[in-house]
mmCIF file of C-alpha atoms in Angstrom:
data_model
loop_
_atom_site.group_PDB
_atom_site.id
_atom_site.type_symbol
_atom_site.label_atom_id
_atom_site.label_comp_id
_atom_site.label_asym_id
_atom_site.label_seq_id
_atom_site.Cartn_x
_atom_site.Cartn_y
_atom_site.Cartn_z
ATOM 1 C CA MET A 1 -140.384 -60.911 -102.452
ATOM 2 C CA PRO A 2 -141.917 -62.794 -105.411
ATOM 3 C CA ASP A 3 -143.557 -66.141 -104.821
ATOM 4 C CA ARG A 4 -140.772 -67.900 -106.716
ATOM 5 C CA LEU A 5 -140.572 -70.943 -104.463
ATOM 6 C CA SER A 6 -144.116 -71.698 -103.386
ATOM 7 C CA HIS A 7 -143.646 -75.229 -104.764
ATOM 8 C CA ALA A 8 -140.585 -76.000 -102.642
ATOM 9 C CA ARG A 9 -141.040 -78.103 -99.526
ATOM 10 C CA PRO A 10 -139.369 -76.998 -96.295
ATOM 11 C CA LYS A 11 -136.202 -78.883 -95.394
ATOM 12 C CA PHE A 12 -135.144 -80.158 -91.963
ATOM 13 C CA ILE A 13 -131.378 -80.175 -91.307
ATOM 14 C CA ALA A 14 -130.071 -82.114 -88.306
ATOM 15 C CA SER A 15 -127.732 -84.925 -87.315
ATOM 16 C CA ASP A 16 -127.455 -87.937 -85.068
ATOM 17 C CA VAL A 17 -124.435 -86.243 -83.481
ATOM 18 C CA TYR A 18 -126.957 -84.631 -81.130
ATOM 19 C CA ARG A 19 -127.945 -88.098 -79.931
ATOM 20 C CA ALA A 20 -124.375 -89.279 -79.459
ATOM 21 C CA THR A 21 -123.069 -86.282 -77.483
ATOM 22 C CA ASN A 22 -124.187 -84.102 -74.591
ATOM 23 C CA HIS A 23 -122.721 -81.561 -72.210
ATOM 24 C CA GLY A 24 -122.246 -83.910 -69.263
ATOM 25 C CA ARG A 25 -124.790 -85.395 -66.876
ATOM 26 C CA ARG A 26 -125.253 -82.371 -64.610
ATOM 27 C CA HIS A 27 -125.315 -79.682 -67.282
ATOM 28 C CA PRO A 28 -128.665 -78.019 -68.147
ATOM 29 C CA LEU A 29 -128.170 -79.127 -71.764
ATOM 30 C CA ALA A 30 -127.649 -82.796 -70.849
ATOM 31 C CA ILE A 31 -131.137 -83.555 -72.156
ATOM 32 C CA PRO A 32 -132.591 -84.809 -75.454
ATOM 33 C CA ARG A 33 -133.810 -81.866 -77.534
ATOM 34 C CA VAL A 34 -133.139 -82.020 -81.275
ATOM 35 C CA THR A 35 -133.339 -85.802 -81.441
ATOM 36 C CA LEU A 36 -136.556 -85.850 -79.420
ATOM 37 C CA ALA A 37 -138.176 -83.356 -81.780
ATOM 38 C CA MET A 38 -136.972 -85.439 -84.726
ATOM 39 C CA GLU A 39 -138.417 -88.637 -83.270
ATOM 40 C CA ILE A 40 -141.796 -87.024 -82.653
ATOM 41 C CA CYS A 41 -141.870 -85.610 -86.176
ATOM 42 C CA ARG A 42 -140.940 -88.964 -87.687
ATOM 43 C CA VAL A 43 -143.608 -90.975 -85.894
ATOM 44 C CA LEU A 44 -146.209 -88.357 -86.800
ATOM 45 C CA GLY A 45 -145.260 -88.710 -90.465
ATOM 46 C CA TRP A 46 -143.913 -85.180 -90.814
ATOM 47 C CA LEU A 47 -140.247 -86.063 -91.345
ATOM 48 C CA ASN A 48 -138.874 -88.484 -93.928
ATOM 49 C CA ASP A 49 -136.024 -89.018 -96.354
ATOM 50 C CA GLY A 50 -137.600 -86.553 -98.768
ATOM 51 C CA ASN A 51 -137.394 -83.533 -96.470
ATOM 52 C CA PHE A 52 -134.549 -84.451 -94.085
ATOM 53 C CA ILE A 53 -130.926 -83.461 -94.747
ATOM 54 C CA ASP A 54 -128.047 -84.802 -92.678
ATOM 55 C CA SER A 55 -125.991 -81.889 -91.430
ATOM 56 C CA PRO A 56 -122.359 -81.639 -92.531
ATOM 57 C CA LYS A 57 -119.683 -80.526 -90.086
ATOM 58 C CA ALA A 58 -118.187 -77.083 -90.617
ATOM 59 C CA THR A 59 -114.500 -77.105 -91.475
ATOM 60 C CA THR A 60 -111.862 -75.223 -89.540
ATOM 61 C CA ALA A 61 -111.727 -72.745 -92.417
ATOM 62 C CA ASP A 62 -115.504 -72.269 -92.200
ATOM 63 C CA LEU A 63 -115.324 -71.548 -88.482
ATOM 64 C CA ALA A 64 -112.428 -69.131 -88.981
ATOM 65 C CA HIS A 65 -114.711 -66.741 -90.876
ATOM 66 C CA PHE A 66 -115.855 -65.598 -87.428
ATOM 67 C CA HIS A 67 -113.733 -67.349 -84.801
ATOM 68 C CA ASN A 68 -110.074 -66.867 -83.927
ATOM 69 C CA PRO A 69 -107.988 -69.845 -85.156
ATOM 70 C CA LEU A 70 -106.281 -70.144 -81.762
ATOM 71 C CA TYR A 71 -109.682 -70.460 -80.122
ATOM 72 C CA ILE A 72 -110.869 -73.039 -82.652
ATOM 73 C CA ASN A 73 -107.730 -75.067 -81.974
ATOM 74 C CA ALA A 74 -108.335 -74.815 -78.221
ATOM 75 C CA VAL A 75 -111.859 -76.232 -78.540
ATOM 76 C CA ALA A 76 -110.544 -79.073 -80.691
ATOM 77 C CA ALA A 77 -107.719 -79.766 -78.225
ATOM 78 C CA ALA A 78 -110.115 -79.812 -75.284
ATOM 79 C CA GLU A 79 -112.277 -82.397 -77.050
ATOM 80 C CA ARG A 80 -109.242 -84.502 -77.983
ATOM 81 C CA ASP A 81 -107.403 -84.359 -74.652
ATOM 82 C CA GLY A 82 -110.232 -83.845 -72.183
ATOM 83 C CA SER A 83 -108.472 -80.867 -70.614
ATOM 84 C CA LEU A 84 -106.568 -77.654 -71.329
ATOM 85 C CA PRO A 85 -103.737 -75.778 -69.619
ATOM 86 C CA ASP A 86 -105.219 -73.386 -67.073
ATOM 87 C CA ASP A 87 -104.148 -70.247 -68.908
ATOM 88 C CA VAL A 88 -105.698 -71.439 -72.174
ATOM 89 C CA ALA A 89 -108.916 -72.477 -70.438
ATOM 90 C CA GLN A 90 -109.191 -69.119 -68.698
ATOM 91 C CA ARG A 91 -108.421 -67.156 -71.851
ATOM 92 C CA HIS A 92 -111.085 -68.933 -73.901
ATOM 93 C CA HIS A 93 -113.628 -69.679 -71.126
ATOM 94 C CA ILE A 94 -113.452 -73.406 -71.811
ATOM 95 C CA GLY A 95 -114.232 -75.713 -68.903
ATOM 96 C CA ILE A 96 -115.486 -72.763 -66.844
ATOM 97 C CA ASN A 97 -118.521 -70.469 -66.704
ATOM 98 C CA GLY A 98 -120.969 -73.176 -67.770
ATOM 99 C CA ASN A 99 -118.965 -74.187 -70.840
ATOM 100 C CA PRO A 100 -117.829 -77.710 -69.927
ATOM 101 C CA ILE A 101 -115.253 -79.937 -71.552
ATOM 102 C CA PHE A 102 -117.028 -83.032 -72.851
ATOM 103 C CA ASP A 103 -116.734 -85.699 -75.517
ATOM 104 C CA GLY A 104 -118.045 -84.143 -78.721
ATOM 105 C CA MET A 105 -117.663 -80.520 -77.600
ATOM 106 C CA TYR A 106 -116.064 -79.621 -80.955
ATOM 107 C CA GLN A 107 -117.978 -81.988 -83.215
ATOM 108 C CA ARG A 108 -121.394 -81.004 -81.895
ATOM 109 C CA PRO A 109 -121.242 -77.199 -82.422
ATOM 110 C CA ALA A 110 -119.217 -77.614 -85.629
ATOM 111 C CA THR A 111 -122.070 -79.753 -86.949
ATOM 112 C CA ALA A 112 -124.584 -77.092 -85.947
ATOM 113 C CA CYS A 113 -122.507 -74.538 -87.855
ATOM 114 C CA GLY A 114 -122.228 -76.841 -90.851
ATOM 115 C CA GLY A 115 -125.996 -77.148 -90.943
ATOM 116 C CA GLY A 116 -126.409 -73.391 -90.800
ATOM 117 C CA LEU A 117 -123.907 -72.807 -93.597
ATOM 118 C CA LEU A 118 -125.614 -75.413 -95.775
ATOM 119 C CA ALA A 119 -128.972 -73.790 -95.077
ATOM 120 C CA ALA A 120 -127.639 -70.364 -96.030
ATOM 121 C CA ARG A 121 -126.280 -71.634 -99.326
ATOM 122 C CA MET A 122 -129.457 -73.535 -100.184
ATOM 123 C CA LEU A 123 -131.671 -70.571 -99.391
ATOM 124 C CA MET A 124 -129.607 -68.079 -101.342
ATOM 125 C CA ALA A 125 -129.429 -70.493 -104.303
ATOM 126 C CA ASP A 126 -133.245 -70.648 -104.222
ATOM 127 C CA GLN A 127 -133.229 -74.413 -103.729
ATOM 128 C CA THR A 128 -135.961 -73.927 -101.131
ATOM 129 C CA GLU A 129 -137.377 -70.987 -99.219
ATOM 130 C CA VAL A 130 -137.823 -72.486 -95.729
ATOM 131 C CA ILE A 131 -135.269 -74.493 -93.757
ATOM 132 C CA TYR A 132 -135.456 -75.737 -90.182
ATOM 133 C CA ALA A 133 -132.201 -76.438 -88.330
ATOM 134 C CA PRO A 134 -133.082 -76.915 -84.643
ATOM 135 C CA GLY A 135 -129.512 -77.845 -83.744
ATOM 136 C CA GLY A 136 -128.414 -74.269 -84.416
ATOM 137 C CA GLY A 137 -129.084 -71.000 -82.645
ATOM 138 C CA GLN A 138 -125.981 -70.757 -80.426
ATOM 139 C CA HIS A 139 -126.163 -66.971 -80.123
ATOM 140 C CA HIS A 140 -123.728 -66.172 -77.294
ATOM 141 C CA GLY A 141 -120.442 -67.446 -78.735
ATOM 142 C CA ARG A 142 -117.652 -64.900 -79.141
ATOM 143 C CA PRO A 143 -114.840 -64.853 -81.706
ATOM 144 C CA ASP A 144 -112.232 -65.885 -79.138
ATOM 145 C CA ARG A 145 -114.154 -67.519 -76.319
ATOM 146 C CA ALA A 146 -117.127 -69.624 -75.293
ATOM 147 C CA SER A 147 -120.092 -67.952 -73.654
ATOM 148 C CA GLY A 148 -123.449 -69.062 -72.316
ATOM 149 C CA PHE A 149 -123.078 -72.751 -73.256
ATOM 150 C CA CYS A 150 -122.125 -71.693 -76.824
ATOM 151 C CA PHE A 151 -118.715 -72.675 -78.197
ATOM 152 C CA PHE A 152 -119.250 -71.457 -81.768
ATOM 153 C CA ASN A 153 -121.667 -68.757 -82.912
ATOM 154 C CA GLU A 154 -123.697 -70.526 -85.561
ATOM 155 C CA PRO A 155 -126.106 -67.631 -86.292
ATOM 156 C CA ALA A 156 -123.239 -65.223 -86.925
ATOM 157 C CA LEU A 157 -121.497 -67.625 -89.289
ATOM 158 C CA THR A 158 -124.752 -68.404 -91.083
ATOM 159 C CA ILE A 159 -125.724 -64.766 -91.551
ATOM 160 C CA MET A 160 -122.217 -63.987 -92.821
ATOM 161 C CA THR A 161 -122.685 -66.749 -95.390
ATOM 162 C CA MET A 162 -126.086 -65.408 -96.439
ATOM 163 C CA LEU A 163 -124.430 -62.056 -97.112
ATOM 164 C CA GLU A 164 -121.538 -63.670 -98.985
ATOM 165 C CA GLN A 165 -124.032 -65.619 -101.099
ATOM 166 C CA GLY A 166 -125.840 -62.490 -102.250
ATOM 167 C CA ALA A 167 -128.240 -61.325 -99.554
ATOM 168 C CA GLU A 168 -128.277 -57.535 -99.352
ATOM 169 C CA ARG A 169 -130.199 -57.462 -96.069
ATOM 170 C CA VAL A 170 -130.721 -60.110 -93.379
ATOM 171 C CA PHE A 171 -133.254 -59.810 -90.548
ATOM 172 C CA TYR A 172 -132.387 -61.686 -87.347
ATOM 173 C CA LEU A 173 -135.195 -62.349 -84.852
ATOM 174 C CA ASP A 174 -134.314 -63.910 -81.501
ATOM 175 C CA LEU A 175 -137.115 -65.344 -79.327
ATOM 176 C CA ASP A 176 -134.806 -66.910 -76.738
ATOM 177 C CA ALA A 177 -135.266 -65.884 -73.095
ATOM 178 C CA HIS A 178 -131.656 -64.644 -73.134
ATOM 179 C CA HIS A 179 -130.484 -61.638 -75.127
ATOM 180 C CA GLY A 180 -128.821 -62.543 -78.422
ATOM 181 C CA ASP A 181 -125.694 -60.610 -77.499
ATOM 182 C CA GLY A 182 -123.151 -62.480 -79.585
ATOM 183 C CA VAL A 183 -125.107 -62.010 -82.799
ATOM 184 C CA GLN A 184 -125.881 -58.365 -82.074
ATOM 185 C CA ASP A 185 -122.223 -57.582 -81.464
ATOM 186 C CA ALA A 186 -121.119 -59.509 -84.554
ATOM 187 C CA PHE A 187 -123.128 -57.179 -86.804
ATOM 188 C CA ALA A 188 -123.209 -53.966 -84.779
ATOM 189 C CA ASP A 189 -121.429 -52.043 -87.540
ATOM 190 C CA ASP A 190 -123.110 -53.739 -90.494
ATOM 191 C CA GLU A 191 -126.143 -51.890 -91.864
ATOM 192 C CA ARG A 192 -127.056 -54.957 -93.916
ATOM 193 C CA VAL A 193 -128.176 -56.823 -90.784
ATOM 194 C CA LEU A 194 -130.927 -55.864 -88.340
ATOM 195 C CA THR A 195 -131.029 -57.886 -85.117
ATOM 196 C CA VAL A 196 -134.214 -57.956 -83.035
ATOM 197 C CA SER A 197 -134.175 -59.710 -79.666
ATOM 198 C CA ILE A 198 -137.142 -60.371 -77.362
ATOM 199 C CA HIS A 199 -135.744 -61.556 -74.036
ATOM 200 C CA GLU A 200 -136.324 -61.527 -70.286
ATOM 201 C CA SER A 201 -135.342 -58.209 -68.756
ATOM 202 C CA GLY A 202 -132.472 -58.409 -66.276
ATOM 203 C CA ARG A 203 -131.565 -62.027 -67.073
ATOM 204 C CA TRP A 204 -128.006 -62.877 -68.084
ATOM 205 C CA PRO A 205 -126.334 -61.641 -70.258
ATOM 206 C CA MET A 206 -128.190 -58.427 -69.416
ATOM 207 C CA ALA A 207 -127.105 -56.506 -66.344
ATOM 208 C CA ARG A 208 -129.348 -57.094 -63.343
ATOM 209 C CA ASP A 209 -130.214 -53.398 -63.233
ATOM 210 C CA ARG A 210 -131.568 -53.818 -66.785
ATOM 211 C CA SER A 211 -129.241 -51.180 -68.229
ATOM 212 C CA GLY A 212 -126.677 -51.404 -70.993
ATOM 213 C CA GLU A 213 -126.543 -54.125 -73.612
ATOM 214 C CA GLY A 214 -129.924 -55.696 -74.288
ATOM 215 C CA SER A 215 -131.901 -52.758 -72.901
ATOM 216 C CA VAL A 216 -134.521 -51.048 -75.038
ATOM 217 C CA GLU A 217 -132.142 -48.108 -75.411
ATOM 218 C CA ASP A 218 -129.415 -50.380 -76.793
ATOM 219 C CA ARG A 219 -129.484 -50.143 -80.578
ATOM 220 C CA ALA A 220 -125.876 -51.082 -81.286
ATOM 221 C CA GLY A 221 -125.345 -47.992 -83.389
ATOM 222 C CA GLY A 222 -128.632 -48.512 -85.233
ATOM 223 C CA GLY A 223 -128.382 -52.156 -86.244
ATOM 224 C CA ALA A 224 -130.327 -53.628 -83.333
ATOM 225 C CA ARG A 225 -133.659 -53.417 -81.584
ATOM 226 C CA ASN A 226 -134.053 -54.933 -78.122
ATOM 227 C CA LEU A 227 -137.322 -55.750 -76.402
ATOM 228 C CA PRO A 228 -136.571 -56.786 -72.798
ATOM 229 C CA VAL A 229 -139.827 -58.144 -71.396
ATOM 230 C CA PRO A 230 -140.935 -58.556 -67.768
ATOM 231 C CA GLN A 231 -141.383 -61.776 -65.858
ATOM 232 C CA GLY A 232 -144.665 -63.500 -66.621
ATOM 233 C CA PHE A 233 -144.548 -62.467 -70.295
ATOM 234 C CA ASN A 234 -147.593 -64.180 -71.806
ATOM 235 C CA ASP A 235 -149.070 -65.217 -75.155
ATOM 236 C CA VAL A 236 -151.166 -62.078 -75.538
ATOM 237 C CA GLU A 237 -148.092 -59.934 -75.029
ATOM 238 C CA LEU A 238 -145.923 -61.812 -77.525
ATOM 239 C CA GLU A 239 -148.648 -61.594 -80.146
ATOM 240 C CA TYR A 240 -148.923 -57.856 -79.483
ATOM 241 C CA LEU A 241 -145.165 -57.307 -79.838
ATOM 242 C CA MET A 242 -145.110 -59.291 -83.059
ATOM 243 C CA GLU A 243 -147.957 -57.270 -84.572
ATOM 244 C CA ALA A 244 -147.039 -53.861 -83.157
ATOM 245 C CA ALA A 245 -143.245 -53.971 -83.385
ATOM 246 C CA VAL A 246 -141.551 -56.962 -85.018
ATOM 247 C CA LEU A 247 -143.611 -57.295 -88.193
ATOM 248 C CA PRO A 248 -143.495 -53.540 -88.927
ATOM 249 C CA LEU A 249 -139.710 -53.630 -88.490
ATOM 250 C CA LEU A 250 -139.527 -56.642 -90.776
ATOM 251 C CA ALA A 251 -141.666 -55.026 -93.467
ATOM 252 C CA ASP A 252 -139.703 -51.796 -93.339
ATOM 253 C CA PHE A 253 -136.331 -53.559 -93.524
ATOM 254 C CA SER A 254 -137.472 -55.739 -96.472
ATOM 255 C CA PRO A 255 -134.806 -58.420 -96.064
ATOM 256 C CA ASP A 256 -133.633 -60.952 -98.597
ATOM 257 C CA ALA A 257 -133.407 -63.564 -95.843
ATOM 258 C CA ILE A 258 -134.583 -64.055 -92.270
ATOM 259 C CA TYR A 259 -132.895 -65.975 -89.483
ATOM 260 C CA LEU A 260 -135.327 -66.815 -86.661
ATOM 261 C CA GLN A 261 -133.749 -68.121 -83.455
ATOM 262 C CA ALA A 262 -136.534 -70.079 -81.737
ATOM 263 C CA GLY A 263 -135.111 -70.848 -78.330
ATOM 264 C CA ALA A 264 -137.655 -72.636 -76.153
ATOM 265 C CA ASP A 265 -136.572 -71.268 -72.779
ATOM 266 C CA ALA A 266 -139.208 -68.519 -72.781
ATOM 267 C CA LEU A 267 -141.857 -71.201 -72.244
ATOM 268 C CA ALA A 268 -143.665 -71.307 -68.919
ATOM 269 C CA ASP A 269 -142.349 -74.817 -68.179
ATOM 270 C CA ASP A 270 -138.678 -73.928 -68.633
ATOM 271 C CA PRO A 271 -136.512 -73.854 -65.475
ATOM 272 C CA GLN A 272 -134.061 -71.238 -66.790
ATOM 273 C CA SER A 273 -136.405 -68.255 -67.146
ATOM 274 C CA LYS A 274 -139.421 -66.653 -65.512
ATOM 275 C CA LEU A 275 -141.387 -66.029 -68.679
ATOM 276 C CA ALA A 276 -144.754 -67.661 -69.237
ATOM 277 C CA LEU A 277 -145.318 -68.378 -72.926
ATOM 278 C CA SER A 278 -147.088 -71.423 -74.299
ATOM 279 C CA ASN A 279 -145.629 -73.174 -77.306
ATOM 280 C CA SER A 280 -148.653 -72.114 -79.362
ATOM 281 C CA ALA A 281 -147.496 -68.507 -79.033
ATOM 282 C CA ILE A 282 -144.097 -69.478 -80.442
ATOM 283 C CA TRP A 283 -145.780 -71.315 -83.305
ATOM 284 C CA ARG A 284 -147.912 -68.287 -84.162
ATOM 285 C CA ALA A 285 -144.836 -66.065 -84.179
ATOM 286 C CA VAL A 286 -143.077 -68.513 -86.495
ATOM 287 C CA ALA A 287 -146.121 -68.605 -88.778
ATOM 288 C CA ALA A 288 -146.240 -64.816 -88.951
ATOM 289 C CA VAL A 289 -142.602 -64.636 -90.022
ATOM 290 C CA ARG A 290 -143.059 -67.553 -92.430
ATOM 291 C CA ASP A 291 -145.852 -65.666 -94.162
ATOM 292 C CA SER A 292 -143.678 -62.599 -94.774
ATOM 293 C CA GLY A 293 -142.502 -64.125 -98.049
ATOM 294 C CA SER A 294 -138.761 -63.923 -97.459
ATOM 295 C CA ARG A 295 -136.301 -66.794 -97.419
ATOM 296 C CA LEU A 296 -136.447 -68.212 -93.905
ATOM 297 C CA LEU A 297 -134.131 -70.219 -91.688
ATOM 298 C CA VAL A 298 -135.547 -71.238 -88.311
ATOM 299 C CA ALA A 299 -133.080 -72.548 -85.741
ATOM 300 C CA GLY A 300 -133.237 -73.717 -82.147
ATOM 301 C CA GLY A 301 -131.475 -72.135 -79.199
ATOM 302 C CA GLY A 302 -132.071 -72.345 -75.465
ATOM 303 C CA GLY A 303 -134.504 -74.681 -73.785
ATOM 304 C CA TYR A 304 -133.837 -76.747 -70.680
ATOM 305 C CA ASN A 305 -136.957 -78.871 -70.168
ATOM 306 C CA PRO A 306 -136.776 -81.766 -72.649
ATOM 307 C CA TYR A 307 -140.533 -82.248 -72.728
ATOM 308 C CA SER A 308 -141.324 -78.628 -73.499
ATOM 309 C CA VAL A 309 -138.443 -78.264 -75.969
ATOM 310 C CA GLY A 310 -139.206 -81.455 -77.883
ATOM 311 C CA ARG A 311 -142.891 -80.628 -78.167
ATOM 312 C CA CYS A 312 -142.285 -76.987 -79.081
ATOM 313 C CA TRP A 313 -139.691 -77.741 -81.741
ATOM 314 C CA ALA A 314 -141.784 -80.534 -83.265
ATOM 315 C CA GLY A 315 -144.662 -78.071 -83.485
ATOM 316 C CA ILE A 316 -142.437 -75.514 -85.210
ATOM 317 C CA TRP A 317 -141.727 -78.055 -87.947
ATOM 318 C CA ALA A 318 -145.454 -78.705 -88.333
ATOM 319 C CA THR A 319 -146.015 -74.955 -88.557
ATOM 320 C CA LEU A 320 -143.384 -74.525 -91.254
ATOM 321 C CA CYS A 321 -144.874 -77.448 -93.195
ATOM 322 C CA ARG A 322 -148.423 -76.121 -92.697
ATOM 323 C CA VAL A 323 -149.677 -79.422 -91.298
ATOM 324 C CA SER A 324 -152.264 -79.762 -88.552
ATOM 325 C CA ILE A 325 -151.087 -80.501 -85.031
ATOM 326 C CA PRO A 326 -153.179 -83.249 -83.397
ATOM 327 C CA ASP A 327 -155.022 -82.513 -80.174
ATOM 328 C CA THR A 328 -153.893 -85.852 -78.742
ATOM 329 C CA LEU A 329 -150.689 -87.656 -79.618
ATOM 330 C CA PRO A 330 -150.805 -91.214 -80.946
ATOM 331 C CA ASP A 331 -149.232 -93.911 -78.814
ATOM 332 C CA ALA A 332 -145.928 -93.927 -80.711
ATOM 333 C CA ALA A 333 -145.374 -90.194 -80.240
ATOM 334 C CA GLU A 334 -146.422 -90.398 -76.596
ATOM 335 C CA ALA A 335 -143.881 -93.190 -76.100
ATOM 336 C CA CYS A 336 -141.096 -90.907 -77.371
ATOM 337 C CA LEU A 337 -141.869 -88.494 -74.549
ATOM 338 C CA ARG A 338 -142.414 -91.107 -71.843
ATOM 339 C CA ASP A 339 -139.017 -92.628 -72.618
ATOM 340 C CA VAL A 340 -137.261 -89.387 -71.641
ATOM 341 C CA VAL A 341 -135.408 -89.369 -68.317
ATOM 342 C CA TRP A 342 -134.912 -85.891 -66.857
ATOM 343 C CA HIS A 343 -132.954 -85.557 -63.613
ATOM 344 C CA HIS A 344 -134.621 -82.358 -62.437
ATOM 345 C CA ARG A 345 -137.204 -81.651 -59.766
ATOM 346 C CA LEU A 346 -139.721 -80.622 -62.465
ATOM 347 C CA GLY A 347 -139.407 -84.051 -64.040
ATOM 348 C CA ARG A 348 -140.319 -85.979 -60.900
ATOM 349 C CA ASN A 349 -144.047 -85.333 -61.121
ATOM 350 C CA ALA A 350 -144.452 -84.350 -64.740
ATOM 351 C CA PRO A 351 -147.959 -83.245 -65.753
ATOM 352 C CA GLU A 352 -149.754 -85.646 -68.053
ATOM 353 C CA HIS A 353 -150.030 -83.182 -70.937
ATOM 354 C CA TRP A 354 -146.254 -83.263 -71.347
ATOM 355 C CA PHE A 355 -146.760 -86.789 -72.721
ATOM 356 C CA THR A 356 -150.155 -86.728 -74.404
ATOM 357 C CA THR A 357 -150.265 -83.476 -76.392
ATOM 358 C CA LEU A 358 -147.977 -81.163 -78.301
ATOM 359 C CA ALA A 359 -149.817 -77.930 -77.585
ATOM 360 C CA ASP A 360 -149.562 -76.288 -74.176
ATOM 361 C CA VAL A 361 -152.516 -74.708 -72.440
ATOM 362 C CA PRO A 362 -152.583 -71.107 -73.737
ATOM 363 C CA SER A 363 -151.004 -68.548 -71.430
ATOM 364 C CA VAL A 364 -153.696 -65.903 -71.537
ATOM 365 C CA GLY A 365 -152.836 -62.910 -69.399
ATOM 366 C CA PRO A 366 -153.197 -59.155 -69.379
ATOM 367 C CA LEU A 367 -151.542 -56.907 -71.939
ATOM 368 C CA ARG A 368 -149.480 -54.707 -69.648
ATOM 369 C CA ASP A 369 -148.780 -51.047 -70.320
ATOM 370 C CA GLU A 370 -145.021 -51.634 -70.250
ATOM 371 C CA ILE A 371 -145.388 -54.004 -73.208
ATOM 372 C CA LYS A 372 -147.269 -51.343 -75.170
ATOM 373 C CA GLN A 373 -144.589 -48.799 -74.336
ATOM 374 C CA LEU A 374 -141.895 -51.251 -75.368
ATOM 375 C CA ALA A 375 -143.471 -51.565 -78.808
ATOM 376 C CA ARG A 376 -143.759 -47.799 -79.198
ATOM 377 C CA THR A 377 -140.163 -47.208 -78.153
ATOM 378 C CA THR A 378 -138.912 -49.920 -80.493
ATOM 379 C CA LEU A 379 -140.437 -48.194 -83.519
ATOM 380 C CA GLU A 380 -139.136 -44.746 -82.649
ATOM 381 C CA PRO A 381 -136.453 -43.460 -85.063
#
């Protein structure tokens, strides 16, 4: 792709709605994530009125491009009334299966979708070539039901908008510890979209026996590549998969736009996976995709340790802006992290580096043969 936008600064799309709402005190997502990353970026001088855009809220009509209107109405009713009739709740998986009813449960994901749609339109209008929307990345949502903490499927709606705005091919890369099943299924029959998911093998939504959807054999009719990785997946192995599998797929597909879902739950400090990445490995993967030359939207996703998520996502913004990440945080940035209250056993005796640095200690481990085989299988016709 020509270097038509090298002058354009990356844009950061988010909203204070993420500060005002959460999933309820006992939910894994009842932690500061987007707002913490924003605060760190602001005090470090990386985020200001010149590069920040307040996210709009998607309209009902916007959401209906992917979601069933009856389901959209059910989410709105649950937010308004605080409950749903049992049959409606069961039908749409609202208030069950980890998808709680809470104040803001419609506004929050609708705002994430609005940010994604705005990003898609800006990118395809060549107003900028890199956008960061950490409030997005809800990759499990289904047209008629909630799934995996996701009420609306922001990546699916955003990619649909990229296509409507003129993209002929969109490359979706998912670094979340959980398989990007909702996005894969949304585009399984669309040759214009290639979805690539690197996720923990055997972890929900994959079957425990590691077969079926999300397995390396699962190609969704040709429009998907899945790289289920073993427990203990380390920095060396992610770098290898990027170089040996993901970047060749990206180059061969030659997309007009890229959507990178940068969930932070594959980090070693996350309580919801058994992977072992450092945030530096995520940043290097983001940098590699950034340097491909295509329009790029980077979103958030999973991540259930506020300290690791906030630091990782702040570092992603620095990576996209090509600014240096300090070895030691200044007092103001450290205070942002020390002010966090996390009601989890891992937060009771938090290691000092969670407060004083952005970068994790590198997770240097062996490059296992199964990772090499995974790369080879992924590139097979």
